[in-house]
Amino acid sequence: MPEPRGRREWPGPHAGYLDVVAVRRDASAPGGESTAIRLLALLPGHGGSCTEIRPDRVRLRIPVSDDAGRRDARRALREVLADRALLGWAEDRAPGPS
């Protein structure tokens, strides 16, 4: 079955993972569980997995092949978070454990 239009695959093989966190900035935005589903559905290819889901925070682990893959993954996350379905959510770029 062909990929839906506009959907991309991550480059492979995967050499590692990038942990990214999305946080709810607007209390009226959907909660973490539905946001996690939307994030995974909108990310390209096999966009990774959720390693933490809280009402105001979702942590994703995205497979990456190298530094370029990390940049691509972050860009894809920014594009996904710009979708109207995810208004009120943003990437948390604060340093912390991954």
JSON list of C-alpha atoms in Angstrom, two decimals:
[
{"chain": "A", "resi": 1, "resn": "MET", "atom": "CA", "xyz": [0.00, 0.00, 0.00]},
{"chain": "A", "resi": 2, "resn": "PRO", "atom": "CA", "xyz": [1.50, 3.38, -0.93]},
{"chain": "A", "resi": 3, "resn": "GLU", "atom": "CA", "xyz": [2.27, 5.98, 1.73]},
{"chain": "A", "resi": 4, "resn": "PRO", "atom": "CA", "xyz": [-0.29, 8.79, 2.04]},
{"chain": "A", "resi": 5, "resn": "ARG", "atom": "CA", "xyz": [0.60, 11.86, 0.02]},
{"chain": "A", "resi": 6, "resn": "GLY", "atom": "CA", "xyz": [3.10, 14.11, 1.75]},
{"chain": "A", "resi": 7, "resn": "ARG", "atom": "CA", "xyz": [4.23, 11.34, 4.10]},
{"chain": "A", "resi": 8, "resn": "ARG", "atom": "CA", "xyz": [7.98, 10.69, 4.26]},
{"chain": "A", "resi": 9, "resn": "GLU", "atom": "CA", "xyz": [10.07, 7.86, 5.60]},
{"chain": "A", "resi": 10, "resn": "TRP", "atom": "CA", "xyz": [12.95, 8.46, 7.99]},
{"chain": "A", "resi": 11, "resn": "PRO", "atom": "CA", "xyz": [16.32, 7.69, 6.45]},
{"chain": "A", "resi": 12, "resn": "GLY", "atom": "CA", "xyz": [17.82, 4.48, 7.72]},
{"chain": "A", "resi": 13, "resn": "PRO", "atom": "CA", "xyz": [19.47, 2.44, 9.02]},
{"chain": "A", "resi": 14, "resn": "HIS", "atom": "CA", "xyz": [18.88, 3.83, 12.48]},
{"chain": "A", "resi": 15, "resn": "ALA", "atom": "CA", "xyz": [22.01, 4.44, 14.51]},
{"chain": "A", "resi": 16, "resn": "GLY", "atom": "CA", "xyz": [20.31, 5.97, 17.52]},
{"chain": "A", "resi": 17, "resn": "TYR", "atom": "CA", "xyz": [17.36, 7.87, 18.88]},
{"chain": "A", "resi": 18, "resn": "LEU", "atom": "CA", "xyz": [16.34, 11.43, 19.54]},
{"chain": "A", "resi": 19, "resn": "ASP", "atom": "CA", "xyz": [14.16, 12.08, 22.57]},
{"chain": "A", "resi": 20, "resn": "VAL", "atom": "CA", "xyz": [11.89, 15.10, 22.15]},
{"chain": "A", "resi": 21, "resn": "VAL", "atom": "CA", "xyz": [9.25, 16.52, 24.47]},
{"chain": "A", "resi": 22, "resn": "ALA", "atom": "CA", "xyz": [6.05, 18.34, 23.58]},
{"chain": "A", "resi": 23, "resn": "VAL", "atom": "CA", "xyz": [4.32, 20.33, 26.32]},
{"chain": "A", "resi": 24, "resn": "ARG", "atom": "CA", "xyz": [0.84, 21.80, 26.54]},
{"chain": "A", "resi": 25, "resn": "ARG", "atom": "CA", "xyz": [1.02, 25.60, 26.65]},
{"chain": "A", "resi": 26, "resn": "ASP", "atom": "CA", "xyz": [-2.73, 26.20, 26.51]},
{"chain": "A", "resi": 27, "resn": "ALA", "atom": "CA", "xyz": [-5.04, 24.57, 29.08]},
{"chain": "A", "resi": 28, "resn": "SER", "atom": "CA", "xyz": [-7.83, 24.41, 26.49]},
{"chain": "A", "resi": 29, "resn": "ALA", "atom": "CA", "xyz": [-5.70, 22.26, 24.13]},
{"chain": "A", "resi": 30, "resn": "PRO", "atom": "CA", "xyz": [-6.39, 18.50, 24.00]},
{"chain": "A", "resi": 31, "resn": "GLY", "atom": "CA", "xyz": [-4.71, 16.38, 26.67]},
{"chain": "A", "resi": 32, "resn": "GLY", "atom": "CA", "xyz": [-1.59, 14.28, 26.37]},
{"chain": "A", "resi": 33, "resn": "GLU", "atom": "CA", "xyz": [-3.20, 11.00, 25.34]},
{"chain": "A", "resi": 34, "resn": "SER", "atom": "CA", "xyz": [-4.95, 12.32, 22.24]},
{"chain": "A", "resi": 35, "resn": "THR", "atom": "CA", "xyz": [-1.94, 14.51, 21.45]},
{"chain": "A", "resi": 36, "resn": "ALA", "atom": "CA", "xyz": [0.37, 11.48, 21.56]},
{"chain": "A", "resi": 37, "resn": "ILE", "atom": "CA", "xyz": [-1.86, 9.70, 19.03]},
{"chain": "A", "resi": 38, "resn": "ARG", "atom": "CA", "xyz": [-1.92, 12.76, 16.77]},
{"chain": "A", "resi": 39, "resn": "LEU", "atom": "CA", "xyz": [1.86, 13.22, 16.98]},
{"chain": "A", "resi": 40, "resn": "LEU", "atom": "CA", "xyz": [2.54, 9.60, 16.04]},
{"chain": "A", "resi": 41, "resn": "ALA", "atom": "CA", "xyz": [-0.03, 9.71, 13.22]},
{"chain": "A", "resi": 42, "resn": "LEU", "atom": "CA", "xyz": [1.36, 12.93, 11.72]},
{"chain": "A", "resi": 43, "resn": "LEU", "atom": "CA", "xyz": [5.09, 12.19, 11.99]},
{"chain": "A", "resi": 44, "resn": "PRO", "atom": "CA", "xyz": [6.64, 10.69, 8.84]},
{"chain": "A", "resi": 45, "resn": "GLY", "atom": "CA", "xyz": [7.02, 6.95, 8.36]},
{"chain": "A", "resi": 46, "resn": "HIS", "atom": "CA", "xyz": [7.72, 5.10, 11.56]},
{"chain": "A", "resi": 47, "resn": "GLY", "atom": "CA", "xyz": [7.88, 8.30, 13.60]},
{"chain": "A", "resi": 48, "resn": "GLY", "atom": "CA", "xyz": [8.92, 6.63, 16.79]},
{"chain": "A", "resi": 49, "resn": "SER", "atom": "CA", "xyz": [7.20, 5.80, 20.02]},
{"chain": "A", "resi": 50, "resn": "CYS", "atom": "CA", "xyz": [5.91, 7.53, 23.10]},
{"chain": "A", "resi": 51, "resn": "THR", "atom": "CA", "xyz": [8.00, 6.94, 26.19]},
{"chain": "A", "resi": 52, "resn": "GLU", "atom": "CA", "xyz": [6.00, 9.24, 28.47]},
{"chain": "A", "resi": 53, "resn": "ILE", "atom": "CA", "xyz": [2.43, 10.51, 28.31]},
{"chain": "A", "resi": 54, "resn": "ARG", "atom": "CA", "xyz": [1.09, 12.95, 30.88]},
{"chain": "A", "resi": 55, "resn": "PRO", "atom": "CA", "xyz": [-1.84, 15.37, 30.62]},
{"chain": "A", "resi": 56, "resn": "ASP", "atom": "CA", "xyz": [0.53, 18.28, 29.82]},
{"chain": "A", "resi": 57, "resn": "ARG", "atom": "CA", "xyz": [3.60, 16.48, 28.45]},
{"chain": "A", "resi": 58, "resn": "VAL", "atom": "CA", "xyz": [4.44, 13.88, 25.80]},
{"chain": "A", "resi": 59, "resn": "ARG", "atom": "CA", "xyz": [7.93, 12.45, 25.30]},
{"chain": "A", "resi": 60, "resn": "LEU", "atom": "CA", "xyz": [8.71, 10.81, 21.96]},
{"chain": "A", "resi": 61, "resn": "ARG", "atom": "CA", "xyz": [11.68, 8.66, 20.99]},
{"chain": "A", "resi": 62, "resn": "ILE", "atom": "CA", "xyz": [12.39, 9.06, 17.28]},
{"chain": "A", "resi": 63, "resn": "PRO", "atom": "CA", "xyz": [14.85, 6.80, 15.43]},
{"chain": "A", "resi": 64, "resn": "VAL", "atom": "CA", "xyz": [17.64, 8.74, 13.69]},
{"chain": "A", "resi": 65, "resn": "SER", "atom": "CA", "xyz": [20.63, 7.72, 11.60]},
{"chain": "A", "resi": 66, "resn": "ASP", "atom": "CA", "xyz": [23.01, 10.66, 12.18]},
{"chain": "A", "resi": 67, "resn": "ASP", "atom": "CA", "xyz": [23.15, 14.41, 12.91]},
{"chain": "A", "resi": 68, "resn": "ALA", "atom": "CA", "xyz": [21.25, 15.16, 9.69]},
{"chain": "A", "resi": 69, "resn": "GLY", "atom": "CA", "xyz": [18.58, 12.71, 10.85]},
{"chain": "A", "resi": 70, "resn": "ARG", "atom": "CA", "xyz": [18.33, 14.57, 14.15]},
{"chain": "A", "resi": 71, "resn": "ARG", "atom": "CA", "xyz": [17.81, 17.87, 12.31]},
{"chain": "A", "resi": 72, "resn": "ASP", "atom": "CA", "xyz": [15.20, 16.24, 10.05]},
{"chain": "A", "resi": 73, "resn": "ALA", "atom": "CA", "xyz": [13.38, 14.81, 13.07]},
{"chain": "A", "resi": 74, "resn": "ARG", "atom": "CA", "xyz": [13.29, 18.17, 14.86]},
{"chain": "A", "resi": 75, "resn": "ARG", "atom": "CA", "xyz": [12.07, 19.90, 11.69]},
{"chain": "A", "resi": 76, "resn": "ALA", "atom": "CA", "xyz": [9.36, 17.25, 11.24]},
{"chain": "A", "resi": 77, "resn": "LEU", "atom": "CA", "xyz": [8.26, 17.71, 14.86]},
{"chain": "A", "resi": 78, "resn": "ARG", "atom": "CA", "xyz": [8.02, 21.50, 14.39]},
{"chain": "A", "resi": 79, "resn": "GLU", "atom": "CA", "xyz": [5.93, 20.97, 11.23]},
{"chain": "A", "resi": 80, "resn": "VAL", "atom": "CA", "xyz": [3.63, 18.53, 13.02]},
{"chain": "A", "resi": 81, "resn": "LEU", "atom": "CA", "xyz": [3.21, 20.85, 16.01]},
{"chain": "A", "resi": 82, "resn": "ALA", "atom": "CA", "xyz": [2.16, 23.60, 13.58]},
{"chain": "A", "resi": 83, "resn": "ASP", "atom": "CA", "xyz": [-0.88, 21.49, 12.58]},
{"chain": "A", "resi": 84, "resn": "ARG", "atom": "CA", "xyz": [-4.21, 22.94, 13.78]},
{"chain": "A", "resi": 85, "resn": "ALA", "atom": "CA", "xyz": [-4.97, 19.68, 15.59]},
{"chain": "A", "resi": 86, "resn": "LEU", "atom": "CA", "xyz": [-2.05, 20.40, 17.91]},
{"chain": "A", "resi": 87, "resn": "LEU", "atom": "CA", "xyz": [-2.63, 24.07, 18.66]},
{"chain": "A", "resi": 88, "resn": "GLY", "atom": "CA", "xyz": [-1.61, 24.80, 22.22]},
{"chain": "A", "resi": 89, "resn": "TRP", "atom": "CA", "xyz": [1.29, 22.31, 22.18]},
{"chain": "A", "resi": 90, "resn": "ALA", "atom": "CA", "xyz": [4.96, 23.18, 21.61]},
{"chain": "A", "resi": 91, "resn": "GLU", "atom": "CA", "xyz": [8.35, 21.50, 21.72]},
{"chain": "A", "resi": 92, "resn": "ASP", "atom": "CA", "xyz": [10.05, 21.83, 25.10]},
{"chain": "A", "resi": 93, "resn": "ARG", "atom": "CA", "xyz": [13.64, 22.77, 24.30]},
{"chain": "A", "resi": 94, "resn": "ALA", "atom": "CA", "xyz": [14.62, 23.15, 27.96]},
{"chain": "A", "resi": 95, "resn": "PRO", "atom": "CA", "xyz": [17.61, 21.03, 28.95]},
{"chain": "A", "resi": 96, "resn": "GLY", "atom": "CA", "xyz": [16.79, 17.99, 30.96]},
{"chain": "A", "resi": 97, "resn": "PRO", "atom": "CA", "xyz": [17.19, 14.23, 31.09]},
{"chain": "A", "resi": 98, "resn": "SER", "atom": "CA", "xyz": [16.23, 12.46, 27.87]}
]
